[in-house]
Coordinates of C-alpha atoms in Angstrom, one line a residue:
X30 CA -14.6 55.3 -24.2
X31 CA -11.2 54.2 -22.6
X32 CA -10.8 57.6 -21.1
X33 CA -14.3 57.5 -19.8
X34 CA -14.1 53.9 -18.2
X35 CA -10.5 55.0 -16.6
X36 CA -12.5 57.6 -14.9
X37 CA -15.2 55.3 -14.0
X38 CA -18.0 57.1 -15.6
X39 CA -19.7 53.5 -16.1
X40 CA -18.6 50.7 -13.7
X41 CA -20.2 47.2 -13.0
X42 CA -23.4 48.0 -14.5
X43 CA -24.3 46.8 -17.9
X44 CA -26.9 49.7 -18.5
X45 CA -24.6 52.3 -17.6
X46 CA -21.9 50.8 -19.6
X47 CA -24.3 50.7 -22.7
X48 CA -25.4 54.3 -22.5
X49 CA -22.0 55.4 -22.4
X50 CA -20.5 53.3 -24.8
X51 CA -23.0 54.2 -27.5
X52 CA -22.8 58.1 -26.6
X53 CA -19.0 57.8 -26.8
X54 CA -18.6 55.7 -30.0
X55 CA -21.7 56.5 -32.1
X56 CA -21.3 59.7 -33.6
X57 CA -24.4 59.6 -36.0
X58 CA -28.0 58.2 -34.6
X59 CA -28.4 56.5 -37.8
X60 CA -25.8 53.8 -36.5
X61 CA -27.6 53.2 -33.3
X62 CA -29.3 50.1 -34.5
X63 CA -26.0 48.7 -35.5
X64 CA -24.5 49.6 -32.1
X65 CA -27.5 48.0 -30.5
X66 CA -27.4 44.8 -32.5
X67 CA -23.6 44.4 -32.0
X68 CA -24.0 45.4 -28.2
X69 CA -26.6 42.7 -27.8
X70 CA -24.7 40.1 -29.6
X71 CA -21.6 40.5 -27.6
X72 CA -23.2 40.7 -24.2
X73 CA -26.2 38.2 -24.8
X74 CA -26.8 36.0 -21.6
X75 CA -24.3 38.4 -19.5
X76 CA -26.7 39.9 -17.0
X77 CA -24.3 40.3 -14.1
X78 CA -20.5 40.1 -13.5
X79 CA -20.6 36.3 -12.4
X80 CA -22.2 35.8 -16.3
X81 CA -19.1 37.5 -17.7
X82 CA -16.7 35.4 -15.5
X83 CA -18.5 32.2 -16.1
X84 CA -18.3 33.1 -20.0
X85 CA -14.7 34.3 -19.7
X86 CA -13.3 31.5 -17.6
X87 CA -14.0 27.8 -18.7
X88 CA -15.5 25.8 -15.7
X89 CA -12.8 22.7 -16.2
X90 CA -10.1 25.5 -15.8
X91 CA -11.4 26.7 -12.7
X92 CA -12.1 23.1 -11.2
X93 CA -8.4 22.1 -12.1
X94 CA -7.0 25.2 -10.4
X95 CA -9.2 24.7 -7.3
X96 CA -8.1 20.9 -7.2
X97 CA -4.4 22.4 -7.3
X98 CA -4.8 24.2 -4.1
X99 CA -3.9 22.0 -0.7
X100 CA -6.1 22.2 2.3
X101 CA -4.8 23.8 5.5
X102 CA -3.7 20.4 7.0
X103 CA -1.9 19.3 3.9
X104 CA 0.0 23.0 4.0
X105 CA 0.7 22.6 7.6
X106 CA 2.2 19.1 7.0
X107 CA 4.5 20.5 4.3
X108 CA 5.5 23.4 6.4
X109 CA 6.4 21.4 9.4
X110 CA 8.6 19.3 7.4
X111 CA 10.3 22.5 5.9
X112 CA 10.9 23.6 9.6
X113 CA 12.6 20.5 10.1
X114 CA 14.7 20.6 7.0
X115 CA 15.8 24.5 7.7
X116 CA 16.2 23.7 11.6
X117 CA 14.2 26.8 12.3
X118 CA 13.3 27.3 15.8
X119 CA 12.0 30.7 16.2
X120 CA 10.3 33.7 14.6
X121 CA 14.0 35.1 13.4
X122 CA 14.1 31.8 11.1
X123 CA 10.8 33.0 9.5
X124 CA 12.3 34.3 6.4
X125 CA 14.4 31.2 5.7
X126 CA 11.2 28.9 6.1
X127 CA 9.0 31.3 3.8
X128 CA 11.8 31.0 1.1
X129 CA 11.7 27.5 1.0
X130 CA 8.0 27.3 1.6
X131 CA 7.3 29.8 -1.3
X132 CA 9.1 27.8 -3.7
X133 CA 7.7 24.2 -2.7
X134 CA 4.1 25.3 -2.2
X135 CA 4.0 27.7 -5.5
X136 CA 0.3 27.7 -6.9
X137 CA -0.6 25.4 -4.1
X138 CA -1.3 27.9 -1.2
X139 CA -1.4 31.7 -1.1
X140 CA 1.4 33.4 0.8
X141 CA -0.9 34.6 3.8
X142 CA -2.0 31.3 4.2
X143 CA 1.6 30.3 4.4
X144 CA 3.1 33.1 6.5
X145 CA 0.1 32.6 9.1
X146 CA 0.8 28.9 9.5
X147 CA 4.7 29.6 9.7
X148 CA 4.1 32.1 12.3
X149 CA 1.9 29.7 14.4
X150 CA 4.2 26.7 14.1
X151 CA 7.4 29.0 15.1
X152 CA 5.6 30.7 17.9
X153 CA 4.0 27.4 19.4

């Protein structure tokens, strides 16, 4: 089963996965009913990838993670302070700013957003 999944024999389709898993795991057709019951119990209510994600990731955790993220304006404000603290004045100072920014903004903003704003601030 694992080797087949690594080869993408069944990918992002519950029905494809069902038939592939049944074929790979059930060696005697007298056990098809047991497999069907176990499969149905495990995947009950998970008709899509979205349903699977909702079942695996609690909503309160997602909300807490989302609330940790800063808005672009908040990120810009923090980065302007960092630029002032480090004395950065041009693009050649970007590495110095990024080192401090990645530490201060860890878990609150993604690196691509930070780099884009730093670049804009140092060029402007």
